[in-house]
Coordinates of C-alpha atoms and ligand atoms in Angstrom, one line a residue:
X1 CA -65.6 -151.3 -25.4
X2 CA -68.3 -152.6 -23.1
X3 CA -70.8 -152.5 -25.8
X4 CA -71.8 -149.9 -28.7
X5 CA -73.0 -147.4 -27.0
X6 CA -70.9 -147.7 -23.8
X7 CA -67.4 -146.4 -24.0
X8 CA -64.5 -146.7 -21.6
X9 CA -61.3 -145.1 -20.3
X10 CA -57.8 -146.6 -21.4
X11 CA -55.4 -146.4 -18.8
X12 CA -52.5 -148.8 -18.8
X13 CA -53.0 -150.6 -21.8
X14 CA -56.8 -151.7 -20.3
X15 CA -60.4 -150.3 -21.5
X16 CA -61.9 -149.7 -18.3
X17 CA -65.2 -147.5 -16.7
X18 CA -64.5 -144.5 -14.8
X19 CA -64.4 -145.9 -10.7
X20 CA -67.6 -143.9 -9.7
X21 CA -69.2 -146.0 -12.5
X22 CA -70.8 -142.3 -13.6
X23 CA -71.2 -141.9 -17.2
X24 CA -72.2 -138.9 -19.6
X25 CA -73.6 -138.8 -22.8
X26 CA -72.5 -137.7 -26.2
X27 CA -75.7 -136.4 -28.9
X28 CA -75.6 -135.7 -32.6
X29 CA -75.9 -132.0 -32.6
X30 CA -77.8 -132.1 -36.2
X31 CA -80.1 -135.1 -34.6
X32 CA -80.2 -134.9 -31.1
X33 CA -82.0 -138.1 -30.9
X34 CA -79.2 -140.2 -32.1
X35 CA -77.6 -141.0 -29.1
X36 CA -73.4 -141.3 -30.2
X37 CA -72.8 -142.9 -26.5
X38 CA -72.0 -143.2 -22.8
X39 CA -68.7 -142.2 -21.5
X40 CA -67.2 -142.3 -18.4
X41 CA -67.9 -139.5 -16.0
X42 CA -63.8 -139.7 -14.4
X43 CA -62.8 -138.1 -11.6
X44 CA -59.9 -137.6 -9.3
X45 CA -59.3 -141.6 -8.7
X46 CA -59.3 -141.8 -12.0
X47 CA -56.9 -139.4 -13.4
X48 CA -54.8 -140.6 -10.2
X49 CA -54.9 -144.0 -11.9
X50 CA -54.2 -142.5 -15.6
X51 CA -51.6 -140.9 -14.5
X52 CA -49.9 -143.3 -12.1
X53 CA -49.6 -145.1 -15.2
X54 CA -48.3 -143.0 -17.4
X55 CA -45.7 -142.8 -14.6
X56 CA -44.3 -146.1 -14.9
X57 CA -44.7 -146.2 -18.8
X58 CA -42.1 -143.3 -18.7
X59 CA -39.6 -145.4 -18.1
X60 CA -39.1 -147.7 -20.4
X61 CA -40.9 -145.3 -23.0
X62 CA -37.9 -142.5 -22.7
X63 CA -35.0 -145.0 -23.7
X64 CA -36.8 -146.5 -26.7
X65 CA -34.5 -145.1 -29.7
X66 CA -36.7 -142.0 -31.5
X67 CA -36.5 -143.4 -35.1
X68 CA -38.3 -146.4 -33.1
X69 CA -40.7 -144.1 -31.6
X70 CA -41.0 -142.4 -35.2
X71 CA -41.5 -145.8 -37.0
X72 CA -45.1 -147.3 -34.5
X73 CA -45.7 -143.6 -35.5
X74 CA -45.7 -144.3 -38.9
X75 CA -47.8 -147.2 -38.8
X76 CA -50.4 -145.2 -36.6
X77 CA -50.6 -142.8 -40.0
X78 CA -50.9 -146.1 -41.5
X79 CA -53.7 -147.2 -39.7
X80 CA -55.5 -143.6 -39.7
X81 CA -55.1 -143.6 -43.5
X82 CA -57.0 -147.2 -43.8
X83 CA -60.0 -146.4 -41.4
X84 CA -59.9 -142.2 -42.4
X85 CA -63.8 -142.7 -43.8
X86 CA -65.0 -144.4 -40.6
X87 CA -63.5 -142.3 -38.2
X88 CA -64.9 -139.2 -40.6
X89 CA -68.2 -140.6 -40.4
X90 CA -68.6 -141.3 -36.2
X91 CA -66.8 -137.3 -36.0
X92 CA -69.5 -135.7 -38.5
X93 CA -72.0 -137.7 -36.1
X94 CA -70.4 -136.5 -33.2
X95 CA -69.7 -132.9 -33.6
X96 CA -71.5 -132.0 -37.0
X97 CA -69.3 -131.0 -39.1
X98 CA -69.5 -132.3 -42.6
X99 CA -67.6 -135.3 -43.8
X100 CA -65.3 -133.5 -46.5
X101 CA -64.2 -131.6 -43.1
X102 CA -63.7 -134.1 -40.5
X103 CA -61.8 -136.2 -43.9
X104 CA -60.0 -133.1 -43.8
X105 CA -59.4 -133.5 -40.1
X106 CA -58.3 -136.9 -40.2
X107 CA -55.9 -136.5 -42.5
X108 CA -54.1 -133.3 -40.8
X109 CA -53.8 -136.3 -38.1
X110 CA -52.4 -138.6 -40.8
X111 CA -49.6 -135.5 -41.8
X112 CA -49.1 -135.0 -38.2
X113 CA -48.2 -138.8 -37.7
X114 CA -45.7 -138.7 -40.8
X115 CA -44.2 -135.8 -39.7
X116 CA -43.3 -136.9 -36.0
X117 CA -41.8 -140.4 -37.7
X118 CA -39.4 -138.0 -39.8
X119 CA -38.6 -136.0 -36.5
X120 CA -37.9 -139.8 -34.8
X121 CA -34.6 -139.1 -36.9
X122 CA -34.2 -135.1 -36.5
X123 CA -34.5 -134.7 -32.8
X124 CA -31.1 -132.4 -33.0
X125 CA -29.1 -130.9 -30.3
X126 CA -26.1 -128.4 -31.1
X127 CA -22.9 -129.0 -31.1
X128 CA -20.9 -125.6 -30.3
X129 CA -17.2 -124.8 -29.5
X130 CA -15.7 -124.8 -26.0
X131 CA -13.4 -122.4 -24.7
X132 CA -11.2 -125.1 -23.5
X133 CA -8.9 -127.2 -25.4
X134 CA -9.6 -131.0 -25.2
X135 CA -13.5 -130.4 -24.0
X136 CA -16.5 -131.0 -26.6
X137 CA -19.8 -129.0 -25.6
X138 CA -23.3 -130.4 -27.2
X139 CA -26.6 -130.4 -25.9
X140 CA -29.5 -132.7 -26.5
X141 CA -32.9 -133.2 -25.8
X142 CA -34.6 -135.1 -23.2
X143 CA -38.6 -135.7 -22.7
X144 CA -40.2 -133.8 -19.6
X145 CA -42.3 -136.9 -18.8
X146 CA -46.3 -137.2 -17.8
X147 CA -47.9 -134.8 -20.5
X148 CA -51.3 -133.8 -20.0
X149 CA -53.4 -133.3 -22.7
X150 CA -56.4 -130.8 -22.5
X151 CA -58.8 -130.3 -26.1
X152 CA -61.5 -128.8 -27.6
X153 CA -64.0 -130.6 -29.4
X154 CA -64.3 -128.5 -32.9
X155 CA -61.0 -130.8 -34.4
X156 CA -61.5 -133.4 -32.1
X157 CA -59.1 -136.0 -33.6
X158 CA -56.5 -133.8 -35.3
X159 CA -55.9 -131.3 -33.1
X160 CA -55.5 -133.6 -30.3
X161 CA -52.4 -135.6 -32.5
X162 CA -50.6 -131.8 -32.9
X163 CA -50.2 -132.7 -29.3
X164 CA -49.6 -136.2 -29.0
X165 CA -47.8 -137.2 -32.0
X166 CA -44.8 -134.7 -30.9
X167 CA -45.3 -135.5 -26.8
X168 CA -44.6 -139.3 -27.6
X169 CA -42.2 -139.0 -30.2
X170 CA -40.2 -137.0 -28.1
X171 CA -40.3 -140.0 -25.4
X172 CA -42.9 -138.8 -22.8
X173 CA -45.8 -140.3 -22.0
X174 CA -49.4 -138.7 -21.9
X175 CA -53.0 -138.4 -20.1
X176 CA -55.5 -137.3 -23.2
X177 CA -58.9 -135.5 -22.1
X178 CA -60.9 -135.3 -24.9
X179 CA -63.6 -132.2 -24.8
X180 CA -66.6 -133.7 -23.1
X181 CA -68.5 -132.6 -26.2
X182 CA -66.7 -135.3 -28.7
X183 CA -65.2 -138.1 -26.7
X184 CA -66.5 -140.6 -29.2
X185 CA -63.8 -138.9 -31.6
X186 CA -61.1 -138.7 -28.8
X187 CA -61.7 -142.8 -28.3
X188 CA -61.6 -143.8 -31.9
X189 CA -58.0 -142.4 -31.9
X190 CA -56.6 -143.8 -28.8
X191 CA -57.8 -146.9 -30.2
X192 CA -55.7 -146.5 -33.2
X193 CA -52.7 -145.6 -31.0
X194 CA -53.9 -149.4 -29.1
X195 CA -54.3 -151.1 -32.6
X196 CA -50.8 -149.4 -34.2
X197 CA -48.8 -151.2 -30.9
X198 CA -48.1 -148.4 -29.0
X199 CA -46.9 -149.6 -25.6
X200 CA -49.6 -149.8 -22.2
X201 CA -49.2 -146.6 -19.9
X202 CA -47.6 -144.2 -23.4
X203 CA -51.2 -143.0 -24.1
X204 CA -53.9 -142.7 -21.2
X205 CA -57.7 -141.9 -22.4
X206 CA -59.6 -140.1 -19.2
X207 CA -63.4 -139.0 -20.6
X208 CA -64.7 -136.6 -18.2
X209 CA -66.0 -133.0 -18.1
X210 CA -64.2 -129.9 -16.9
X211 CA -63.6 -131.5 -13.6
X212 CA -61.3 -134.1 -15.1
X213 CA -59.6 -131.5 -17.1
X214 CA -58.9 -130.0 -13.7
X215 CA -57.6 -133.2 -11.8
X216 CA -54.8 -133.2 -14.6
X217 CA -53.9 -129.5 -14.2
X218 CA -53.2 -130.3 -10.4
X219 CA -51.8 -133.8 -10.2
X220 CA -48.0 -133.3 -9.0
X221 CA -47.0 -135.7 -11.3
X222 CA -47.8 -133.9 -14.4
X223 CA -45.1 -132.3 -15.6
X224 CA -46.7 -130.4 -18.8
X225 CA -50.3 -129.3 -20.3
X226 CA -50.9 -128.8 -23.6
X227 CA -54.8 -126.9 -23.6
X228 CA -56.7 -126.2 -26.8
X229 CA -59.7 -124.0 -25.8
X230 CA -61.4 -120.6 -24.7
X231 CA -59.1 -117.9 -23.2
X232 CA -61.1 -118.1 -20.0
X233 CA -60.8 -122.0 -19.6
X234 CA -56.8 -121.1 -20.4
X235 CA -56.2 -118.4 -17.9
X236 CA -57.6 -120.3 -15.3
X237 CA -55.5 -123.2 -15.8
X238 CA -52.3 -121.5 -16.7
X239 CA -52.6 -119.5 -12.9
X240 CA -52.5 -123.4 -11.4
X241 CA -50.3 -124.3 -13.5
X242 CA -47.8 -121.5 -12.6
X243 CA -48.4 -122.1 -9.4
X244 CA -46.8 -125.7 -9.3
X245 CA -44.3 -124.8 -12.0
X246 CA -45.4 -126.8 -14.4
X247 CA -45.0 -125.8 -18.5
X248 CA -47.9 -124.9 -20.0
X249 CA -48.9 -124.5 -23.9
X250 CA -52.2 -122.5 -24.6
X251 CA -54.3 -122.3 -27.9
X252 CA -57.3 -120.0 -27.6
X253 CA -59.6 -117.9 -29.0
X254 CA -59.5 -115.4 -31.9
X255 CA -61.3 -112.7 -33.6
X256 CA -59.3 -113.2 -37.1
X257 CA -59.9 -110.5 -39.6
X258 CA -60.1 -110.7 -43.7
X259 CA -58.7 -107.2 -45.3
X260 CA -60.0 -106.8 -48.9
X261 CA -58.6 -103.8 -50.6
X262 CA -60.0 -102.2 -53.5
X263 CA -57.4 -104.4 -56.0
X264 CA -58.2 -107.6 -54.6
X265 CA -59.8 -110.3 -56.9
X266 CA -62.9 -110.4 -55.5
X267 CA -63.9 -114.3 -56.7
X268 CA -60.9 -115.2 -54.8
X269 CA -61.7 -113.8 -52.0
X270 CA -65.6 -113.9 -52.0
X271 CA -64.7 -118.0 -52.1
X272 CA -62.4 -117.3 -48.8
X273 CA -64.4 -115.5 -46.6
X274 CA -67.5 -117.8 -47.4
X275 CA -65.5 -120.9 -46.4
X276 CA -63.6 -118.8 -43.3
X277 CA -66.9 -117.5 -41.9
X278 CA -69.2 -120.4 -42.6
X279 CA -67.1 -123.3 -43.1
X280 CA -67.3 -125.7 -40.1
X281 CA -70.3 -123.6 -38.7
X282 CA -68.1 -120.8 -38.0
X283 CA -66.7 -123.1 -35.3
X284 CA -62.9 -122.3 -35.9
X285 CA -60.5 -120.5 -33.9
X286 CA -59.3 -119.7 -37.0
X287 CA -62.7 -118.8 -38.5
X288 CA -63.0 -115.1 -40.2
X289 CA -65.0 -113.5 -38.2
X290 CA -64.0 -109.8 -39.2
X291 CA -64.3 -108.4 -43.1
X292 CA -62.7 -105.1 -43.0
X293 CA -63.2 -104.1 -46.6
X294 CA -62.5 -100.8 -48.2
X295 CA -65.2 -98.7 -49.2
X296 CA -64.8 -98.9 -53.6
X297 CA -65.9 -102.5 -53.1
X298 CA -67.4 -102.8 -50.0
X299 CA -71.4 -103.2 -51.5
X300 CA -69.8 -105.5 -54.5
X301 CA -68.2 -108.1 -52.2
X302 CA -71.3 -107.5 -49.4
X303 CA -73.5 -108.6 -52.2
X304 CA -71.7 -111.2 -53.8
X305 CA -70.8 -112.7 -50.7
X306 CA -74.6 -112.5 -49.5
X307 CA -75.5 -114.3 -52.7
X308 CA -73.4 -117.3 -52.1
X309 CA -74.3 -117.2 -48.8
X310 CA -78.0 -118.1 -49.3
X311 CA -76.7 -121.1 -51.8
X312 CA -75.0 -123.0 -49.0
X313 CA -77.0 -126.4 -47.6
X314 CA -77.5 -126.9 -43.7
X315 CA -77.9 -130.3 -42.7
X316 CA -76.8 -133.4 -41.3
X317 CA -72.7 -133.9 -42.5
X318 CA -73.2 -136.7 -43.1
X319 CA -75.8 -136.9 -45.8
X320 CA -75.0 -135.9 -49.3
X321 CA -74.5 -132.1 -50.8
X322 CA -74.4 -130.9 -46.8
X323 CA -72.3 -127.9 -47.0
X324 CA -72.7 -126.2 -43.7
X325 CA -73.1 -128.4 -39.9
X326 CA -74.9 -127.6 -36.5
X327 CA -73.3 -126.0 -33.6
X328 CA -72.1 -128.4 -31.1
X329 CA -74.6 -127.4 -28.5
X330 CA -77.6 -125.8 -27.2
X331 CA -75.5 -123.2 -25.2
X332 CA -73.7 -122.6 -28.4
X333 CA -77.1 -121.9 -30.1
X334 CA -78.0 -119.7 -27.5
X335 CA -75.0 -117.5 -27.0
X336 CA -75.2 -117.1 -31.0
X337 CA -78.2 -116.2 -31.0
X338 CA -77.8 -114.0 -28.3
X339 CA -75.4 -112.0 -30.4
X340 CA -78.0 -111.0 -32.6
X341 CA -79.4 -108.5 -30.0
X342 CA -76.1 -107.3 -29.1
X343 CA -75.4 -106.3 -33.1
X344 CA -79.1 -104.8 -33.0
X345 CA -78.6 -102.9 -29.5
X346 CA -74.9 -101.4 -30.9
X347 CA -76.6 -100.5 -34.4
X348 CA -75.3 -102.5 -36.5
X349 CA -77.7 -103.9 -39.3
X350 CA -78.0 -108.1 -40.1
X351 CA -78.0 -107.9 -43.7
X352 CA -78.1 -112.0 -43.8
X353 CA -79.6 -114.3 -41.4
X354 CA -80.2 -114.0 -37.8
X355 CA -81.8 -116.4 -36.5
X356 CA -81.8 -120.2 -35.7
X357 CA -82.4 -122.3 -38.9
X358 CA -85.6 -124.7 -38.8
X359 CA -87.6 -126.7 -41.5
X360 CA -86.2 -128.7 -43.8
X361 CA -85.1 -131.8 -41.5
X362 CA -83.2 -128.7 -39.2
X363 CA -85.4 -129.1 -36.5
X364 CA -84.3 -131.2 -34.8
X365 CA -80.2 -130.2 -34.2
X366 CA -78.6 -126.5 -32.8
X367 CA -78.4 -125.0 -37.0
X368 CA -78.3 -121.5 -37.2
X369 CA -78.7 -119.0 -40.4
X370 CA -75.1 -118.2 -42.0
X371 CA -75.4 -114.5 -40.9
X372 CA -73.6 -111.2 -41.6
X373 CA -73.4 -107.9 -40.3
X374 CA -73.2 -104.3 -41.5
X375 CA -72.9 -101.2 -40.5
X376 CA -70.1 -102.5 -37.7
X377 CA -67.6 -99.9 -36.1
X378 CA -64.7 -101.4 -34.7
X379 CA -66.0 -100.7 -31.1
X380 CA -68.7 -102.7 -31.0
X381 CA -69.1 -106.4 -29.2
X382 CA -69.7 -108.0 -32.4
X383 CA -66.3 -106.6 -33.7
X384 CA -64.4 -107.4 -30.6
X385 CA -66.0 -110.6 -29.1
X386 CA -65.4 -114.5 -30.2
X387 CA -68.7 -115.3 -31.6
X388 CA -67.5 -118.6 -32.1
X389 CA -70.6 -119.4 -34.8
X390 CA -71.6 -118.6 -38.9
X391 CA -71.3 -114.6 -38.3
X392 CA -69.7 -112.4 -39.8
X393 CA -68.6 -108.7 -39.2
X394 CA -68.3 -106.3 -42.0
X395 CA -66.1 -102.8 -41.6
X396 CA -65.7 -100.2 -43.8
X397 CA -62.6 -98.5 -43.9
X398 CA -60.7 -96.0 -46.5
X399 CA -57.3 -96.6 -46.4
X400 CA -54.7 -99.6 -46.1
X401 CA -53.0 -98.6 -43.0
X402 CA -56.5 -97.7 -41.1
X403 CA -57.9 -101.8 -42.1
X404 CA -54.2 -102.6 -40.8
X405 CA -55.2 -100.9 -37.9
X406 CA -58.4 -101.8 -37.0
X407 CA -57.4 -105.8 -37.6
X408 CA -54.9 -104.8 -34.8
X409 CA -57.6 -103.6 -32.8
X410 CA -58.6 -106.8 -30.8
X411 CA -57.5 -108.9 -27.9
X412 CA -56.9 -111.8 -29.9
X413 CA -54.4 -112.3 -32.8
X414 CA -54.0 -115.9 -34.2
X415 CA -54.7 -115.7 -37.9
X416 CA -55.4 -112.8 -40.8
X417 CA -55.7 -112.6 -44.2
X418 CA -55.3 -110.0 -46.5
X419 CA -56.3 -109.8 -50.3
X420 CA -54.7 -107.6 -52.4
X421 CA -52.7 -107.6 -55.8
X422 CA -50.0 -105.2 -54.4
X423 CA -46.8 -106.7 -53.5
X424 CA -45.9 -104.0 -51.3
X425 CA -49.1 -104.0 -49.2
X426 CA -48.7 -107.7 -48.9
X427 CA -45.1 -107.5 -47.6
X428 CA -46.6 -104.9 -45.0
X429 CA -49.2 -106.8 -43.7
X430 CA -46.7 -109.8 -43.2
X431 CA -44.8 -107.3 -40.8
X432 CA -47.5 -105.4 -39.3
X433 CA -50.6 -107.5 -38.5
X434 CA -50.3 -108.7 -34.6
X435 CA -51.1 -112.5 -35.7
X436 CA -49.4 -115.9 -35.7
X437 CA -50.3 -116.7 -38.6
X438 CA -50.8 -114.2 -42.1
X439 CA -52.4 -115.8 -45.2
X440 CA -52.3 -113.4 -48.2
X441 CA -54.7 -113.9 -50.9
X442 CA -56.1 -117.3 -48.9
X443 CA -58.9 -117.0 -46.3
X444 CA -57.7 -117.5 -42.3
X445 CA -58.0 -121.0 -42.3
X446 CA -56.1 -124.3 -43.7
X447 CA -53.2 -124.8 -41.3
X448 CA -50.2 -127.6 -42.6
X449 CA -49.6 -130.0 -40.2
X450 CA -45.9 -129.0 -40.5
X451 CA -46.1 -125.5 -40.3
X452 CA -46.1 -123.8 -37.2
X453 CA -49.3 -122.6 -35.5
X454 CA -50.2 -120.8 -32.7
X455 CA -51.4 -116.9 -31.8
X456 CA -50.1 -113.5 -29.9
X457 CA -52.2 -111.7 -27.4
X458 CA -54.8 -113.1 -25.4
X459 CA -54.9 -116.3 -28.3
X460 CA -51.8 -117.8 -26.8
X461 CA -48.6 -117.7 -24.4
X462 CA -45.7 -117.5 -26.7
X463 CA -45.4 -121.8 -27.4
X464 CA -46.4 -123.2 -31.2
X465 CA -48.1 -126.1 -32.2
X466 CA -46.7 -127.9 -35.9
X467 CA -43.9 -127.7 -37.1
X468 CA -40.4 -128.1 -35.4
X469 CA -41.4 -125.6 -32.5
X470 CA -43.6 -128.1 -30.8
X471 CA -40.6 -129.9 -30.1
X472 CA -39.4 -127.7 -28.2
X473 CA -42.2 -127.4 -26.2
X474 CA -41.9 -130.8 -25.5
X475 CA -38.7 -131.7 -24.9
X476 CA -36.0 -130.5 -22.3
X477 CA -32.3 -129.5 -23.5
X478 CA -29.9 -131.3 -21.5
X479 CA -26.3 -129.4 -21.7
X480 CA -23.5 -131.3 -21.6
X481 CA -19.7 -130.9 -21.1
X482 CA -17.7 -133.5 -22.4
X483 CA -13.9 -132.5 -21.0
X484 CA -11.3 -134.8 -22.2
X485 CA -8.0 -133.3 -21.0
X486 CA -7.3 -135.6 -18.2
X487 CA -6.8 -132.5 -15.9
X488 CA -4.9 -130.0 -18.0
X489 CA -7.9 -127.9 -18.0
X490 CA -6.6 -125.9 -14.9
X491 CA -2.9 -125.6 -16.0
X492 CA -4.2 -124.1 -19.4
X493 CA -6.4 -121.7 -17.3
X494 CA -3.3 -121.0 -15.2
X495 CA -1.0 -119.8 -18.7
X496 CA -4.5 -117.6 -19.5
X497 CA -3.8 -115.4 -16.3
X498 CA -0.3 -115.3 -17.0
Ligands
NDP1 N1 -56.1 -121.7 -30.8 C1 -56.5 -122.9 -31.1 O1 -55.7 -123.7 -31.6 C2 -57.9 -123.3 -30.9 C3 -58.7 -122.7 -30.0 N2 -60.0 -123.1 -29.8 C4 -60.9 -122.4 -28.9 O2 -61.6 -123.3 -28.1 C5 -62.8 -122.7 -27.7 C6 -64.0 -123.7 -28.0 O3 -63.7 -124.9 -27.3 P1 -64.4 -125.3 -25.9 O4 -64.4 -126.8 -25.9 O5 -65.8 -124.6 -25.8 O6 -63.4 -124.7 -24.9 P2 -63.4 -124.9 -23.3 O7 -62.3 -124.0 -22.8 O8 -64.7 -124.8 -22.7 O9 -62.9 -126.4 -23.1 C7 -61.6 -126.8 -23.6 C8 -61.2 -128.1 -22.8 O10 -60.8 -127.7 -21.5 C9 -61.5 -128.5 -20.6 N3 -61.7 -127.8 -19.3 C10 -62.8 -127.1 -18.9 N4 -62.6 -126.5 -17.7 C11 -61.4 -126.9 -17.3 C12 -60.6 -126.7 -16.1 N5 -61.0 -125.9 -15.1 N6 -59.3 -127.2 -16.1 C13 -58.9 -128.0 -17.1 N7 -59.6 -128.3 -18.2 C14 -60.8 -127.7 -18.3 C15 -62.7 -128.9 -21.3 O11 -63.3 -130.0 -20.8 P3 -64.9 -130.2 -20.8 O12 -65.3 -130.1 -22.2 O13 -65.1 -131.6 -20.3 O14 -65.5 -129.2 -19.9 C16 -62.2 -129.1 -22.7 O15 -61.6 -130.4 -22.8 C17 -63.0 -121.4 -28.6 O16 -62.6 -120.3 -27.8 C18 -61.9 -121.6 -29.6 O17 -61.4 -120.5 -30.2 C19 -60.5 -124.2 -30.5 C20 -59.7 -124.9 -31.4 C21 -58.4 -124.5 -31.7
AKG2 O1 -57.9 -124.5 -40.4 C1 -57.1 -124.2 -39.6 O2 -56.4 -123.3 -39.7 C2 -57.0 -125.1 -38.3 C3 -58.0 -124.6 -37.4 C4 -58.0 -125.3 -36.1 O3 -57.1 -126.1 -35.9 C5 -59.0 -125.0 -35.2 O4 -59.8 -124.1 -35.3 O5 -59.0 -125.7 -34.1

């Protein structure tokens, strides 16, 4: 580090500025006169650098033994585990979110790091029969090489190690981008990956905004992206992408809808749609931003969800009793806010909130009401769109199969939830709701680091993050013929055509 409020790039093992010598800044979002930092403002030379890098590091990096790999990641879990407050606090300071949360965050990284050393010893091929006698058949896997890695800023340190953890495990090495709007976060764990021993050139820091993110996407020498953001940002890259024919694994948006039937438990799921909606500002693609509730309890939950609601304390993260963050921006603040007249112009009616939140040591950071919305028909913006704030949607419906149906009714489809008592309707829903991911009787959010996660539809292009699946994503399978028959192969193909 240059000093504590200059931050640097780490490319080849060295902390070093970006070559323009251009920097950017980072804010609190809840005290936008706390400056977090400088960063480096990277460009093309840069990422050329980053990447050249990474290049070499492949090398050596691919024929280091996996439970090896596996075993620096264990101590990086180590390491994550022993500074998980610290990092917690600099996140909540970064990106708002309170501290229970960004402990939360850091330790999905810690289960992600735990996970990838037990894979160190489960990278498996198959082993499967030949047709020949005297010839084995197996495959394995082999690493792709120079990964670049493209985030968002809302999980800024564990949803950037659902990416790396598996890329270098599997023995490739990687360029990391960190969102422009939390590279403080992005820093503090590359400089655990430095601290835990991980070799120069394996993991590359380039701070930058979206033309950085860019310079990756284009480099010839990258052989995958992993991107975690909006569906716009995603399209766009995965066109470039295809046209160089590199792989490409998207995460986007969603539009995730809670069903509450008329036998739910309506505690339970009062309790999951205020944490789905509000929790982390709303900021979650994963968030619930859709109640379709049937009518026989529609006013109850409305009401009791309204009341809880109002209990909930805005405020800086990281001070005590803070339930509820910032957004991360101004433009966030605005485009929230701008939703308001959309629900107003398509008739629907704001029952709770509405408006940015001020007073009370708010006013100076992007806070915003928890707010909720009646009277919404499936067709309308506020029903369909990605608010990507502490809004939520409420729909009416009178039947099981029409709230299946309307949850259905969107672009997106990463997670659901459904609450319900009825074994039957739960089973349904598992088959039925276009989703990823299905959570009966929890709200849409809380995804195990070694469970699989990704969406359908317009949320993502068919790859997984967690889990084994990511694995796959990041590794090649190599097949390989193994024949043994010191040339008897064609005689015994002769005595098959006799
Ligand atoms: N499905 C999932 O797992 C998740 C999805 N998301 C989604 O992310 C979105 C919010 O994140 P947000 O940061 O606003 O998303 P953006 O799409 O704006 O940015 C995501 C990342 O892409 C970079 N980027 C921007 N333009 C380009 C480009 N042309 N080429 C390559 N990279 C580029 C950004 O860099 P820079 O910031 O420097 O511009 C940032 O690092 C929401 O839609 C949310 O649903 C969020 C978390 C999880
Ligand atoms: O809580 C979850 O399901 C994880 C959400 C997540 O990773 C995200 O919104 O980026």
């Amino acid at each position: 580090m240059a000093d504590d409020t200059t931050f640097q790039n780490y490319i080849g093992g060295q902390w070093v500025d970006a070559q323009s010598g251009e920097t950017f800044e980072s804010r609190n979002p809840a005290r936008t006169s706390d400056l977090v930092g400088h960063f480096p403002l990277s460009g093309g030379a840069d990422v050329e650098a980053a990447v050249a890098a990474a290049k070499a590091a492949f090398e050596t990096w691919r024929l280091v033994p996996a439970p090896k790999r596996g075993e620096i990641l264990k101590r990086v879990g180590d390491l994550l585990t022993e500074r998980k407050n610290e990092i917690a606090f600099e996140m909540t300071r970064e990106m708002g979110k309170p501290h229970f949360e960004t402990k939360g965050d850091v330790q999905e990284a810690i289960d992600t790091a735990y996970y990838a050393m037990t894979m160190g010893r489960q990278l498996f091929g198959h082993t499967v029969p030949s047709e020949m006698n005297n010839k084995f058949n197996m495959t394995v896997r082999r690493p792709i090489g120079v990964c670049g890695l493209i985030t968002a800023w809302n999980f800024p340190v564990a949803v950037p190690t659902w990416k790396m953890f598996p890329a270098i495990l599997s023995g490739n090495t990687v360029v990391f981008k960190p969102s422009e709007d939390a590279p403080h976060s992005g820093m503090l764990l590359v400089k655990v990956m430095e601290d835990a021993g991980v070799p120069p050139g394996v993991v590359n820091l380039v701070q930058g905004a979206g033309a950085t993110g860019q310079a990756i996407v284009e480099h010839d020498d990258v052989a995958a992206i992993s991107f975690t953001g909006s569906s716009e940002t995603g399209a766009a890259l995965a066109q470039q992408a295809a046209a160089d024919h590199k792989r490409v694994s998207l995460e986007m948006g969603g539009k995730n809808p809670a069903i509450v039937m008329e036998d739910a438990d309506l505690d339970l799921a009062m309790e999951g749609l205020i944490w789905g909606a509000y929790g982390t500002t709303g900021q979650r693609c994963t968030a619930t931003s859709r109640l379709i509730v049937h009518e026989d309890v529609h006013d109850e939950l409305v009401e009791r969800v309204i009341a809880k609601a109002k209990e909930l304390r805005l405020g800086y993260g990281n001070d005590a009793g803070v339930d509820v963050g910032p957004l991360i921006n101004q433009k966030a603040l605005d485009k929230v806010a701008g939703y308001m007249d959309v629900a107003r112009e398509d008739g629907a009616s704001i029952a709770l909130g509405g408006a940015a939140a001020t007073g009370d040591g708010l006013d100076d950071g992007f806070f915003f009401q928890p707010t909720l919305f009646t009277n919404v028909t499936r067709d309308m913006r506020v029903a369909r769109e990605e608010i990507f704030g502490p809004v939520l949607s409420v729909i009416k419906v009178s039947s099981f199969d029409e709230a299946i149906d309307v949850a259905n009714d969107v672009k997106y489809g990463l997670s659901s939830a459904v609450y319900t008592r009825d074994i039957a309707r739960a089973f349904q829903a598992l088959r039925d709701i276009d989703a990823g991911i299905t959570y009966i009787n929890g709200p849409t959010i809380g995804a195990e680091a070694h469970m699989s996660f990704g969406g359908v539809k317009a949320t993502g292009n068919g790859h997984r993050e967690g889990g084994w699946e990511v694995y796959d994503f990041y590794t090649e399978t190599k097949t390989c013929y193994i024949d043994f028959s010191g040339g008897l192969q064609r005689a015994q193909i002769d005595n098959y055509d006799d």
